[in-house]
Amino acid sequence: MGMAKAEELSLESVKGKVYTLDSVREALIRQEDTIVFGLIERAKFPMNSHTYGGGEEIPGFAGSLAEFVVKNTEAVQAKVGRYNNPEENPFFPENLPPSLVPPYPFTEFLHPKAASVNINKSIWKLYFDELLPLFVASGDDGNYAQTAASDLSLLQAISRRIHYGKFVAEVKFRESAQQYEPLIRAEDKEGLMKLLTFESVEEMVRKRVEKKAKVFGQNVTLNNGDEKNVTYKVDPSVAATLYKNWIIPLTKDVQVEYLLHRLD
Ligand SMILES: C=C(O[C@@H]1C=C(C(=O)O)C=C[C@H]1O)C(=O)O
């Protein structure tokens, strides 16, 4: 009975998602919230470097505790259909189990080659080597499982945002195919990068993210009257730097990578 009801609902409620430059930008703005909250949640724990050790932590598993949590969680989420959605990209696509649930009819908006664009290996490395030390206090409180769980949700949020570049690129391509096509044929990465870049949009993104980190991450007390005493759970400039140095450039790399295959 539960199943019949679910099928009925999905058929009735599926109208097909519409992707436009505005809707895609709206989605990116909403994802900023998730990323800022993710930073705040991860910052609750100190570095807990045992989570990322060389692989002695889990008997019979040749990776870190974080890797163990991510691989196993991705496997569970794959079984319930997470990666049926073209907006989702796994960190460990190798050996993921198939989905066990009835497929939802996600809008087929992207070129089929989109599935081969996955830069999660670089995101993974950046996250642990460069990002974590920027906003996490040193120390060890033993909460390795909770730490890995918060790493996973933040990594997923960052990855989803960066790979959303595929949708941005497809929208831009459809709007000005005649400008994009010659650059794609010439494999002119620089030309493509220039054409898809909107400096003013990027500046708004960075400023808004910094503001969100201030608003969402301020320590709230009942006598917050004095603005000068406000403190933050994550340094707002770190959130802005994350976007400036990594998220925006990687989103654009995904856009270029996707476009290079757009005429295959
Ligand atoms: C995502 C877009 O493409 C580019 C990347 C941006 C980003 O990652 O935030 C912002 C502006 C563009 O330079 C967009 O145009 O909205």
Short mmCIF file of N, CA and C in Angstrom, two decimals, residues 6 15 19 23 31 57 75 80 106 114 122 152 172 185 195 202 205 211 223:
data_model
loop_
_atom_site.label_atom_id
_atom_site.label_comp_id
_atom_site.label_asym_id
_atom_site.label_seq_id
_atom_site.Cartn_x
_atom_site.Cartn_y
_atom_site.Cartn_z
N ALA A 6 3.23 5.86 -2.99
CA ALA A 6 4.41 6.61 -3.39
C ALA A 6 4.44 6.79 -4.91
N LYS A 15 6.46 17.48 -12.43
CA LYS A 15 6.15 18.36 -13.55
C LYS A 15 7.39 18.52 -14.42
N TYR A 19 15.24 24.24 -15.78
CA TYR A 19 16.52 24.91 -15.50
C TYR A 19 16.65 26.15 -16.38
N SER A 23 16.98 30.19 -12.35
CA SER A 23 16.67 29.10 -11.40
C SER A 23 17.95 28.44 -10.93
N GLN A 31 22.19 26.82 -1.88
CA GLN A 31 23.27 25.90 -1.47
C GLN A 31 24.32 26.60 -0.61
N GLU A 57 42.95 2.48 11.55
CA GLU A 57 41.81 2.61 12.46
C GLU A 57 40.80 1.48 12.36
N ALA A 75 27.31 4.13 -0.14
CA ALA A 75 26.71 2.87 -0.58
C ALA A 75 25.25 2.79 -0.13
N VAL A 80 19.30 3.81 -1.96
CA VAL A 80 18.00 4.48 -1.91
C VAL A 80 17.93 5.63 -2.92
N PHE A 106 13.80 12.06 -13.16
CA PHE A 106 14.49 13.34 -13.15
C PHE A 106 14.58 13.92 -14.56
N ALA A 114 27.78 14.33 -19.34
CA ALA A 114 27.87 14.99 -18.03
C ALA A 114 28.30 14.03 -16.94
N SER A 122 39.70 15.66 -6.55
CA SER A 122 40.41 16.91 -6.21
C SER A 122 39.74 17.63 -5.06
N LEU A 152 31.38 14.52 5.95
CA LEU A 152 30.63 13.99 4.82
C LEU A 152 29.55 14.97 4.36
N LYS A 172 23.84 28.19 -20.10
CA LYS A 172 24.58 29.21 -20.85
C LYS A 172 24.77 28.78 -22.30
N ARG A 185 34.66 23.61 -30.42
CA ARG A 185 35.32 22.88 -31.52
C ARG A 185 36.82 23.11 -31.49
N LEU A 195 34.13 33.44 -21.62
CA LEU A 195 32.73 33.61 -22.03
C LEU A 195 31.76 33.28 -20.89
N GLU A 202 30.17 36.94 -9.44
CA GLU A 202 31.09 36.30 -8.48
C GLU A 202 31.30 37.18 -7.26
N VAL A 205 28.39 36.90 -5.00
CA VAL A 205 28.41 35.61 -4.31
C VAL A 205 29.33 35.69 -3.09
N LYS A 211 28.42 37.50 4.40
CA LYS A 211 27.31 37.99 5.23
C LYS A 211 26.55 36.84 5.87
N ASN A 223 22.19 39.68 25.57
CA ASN A 223 22.57 41.11 25.57
C ASN A 223 23.63 41.38 24.50
#
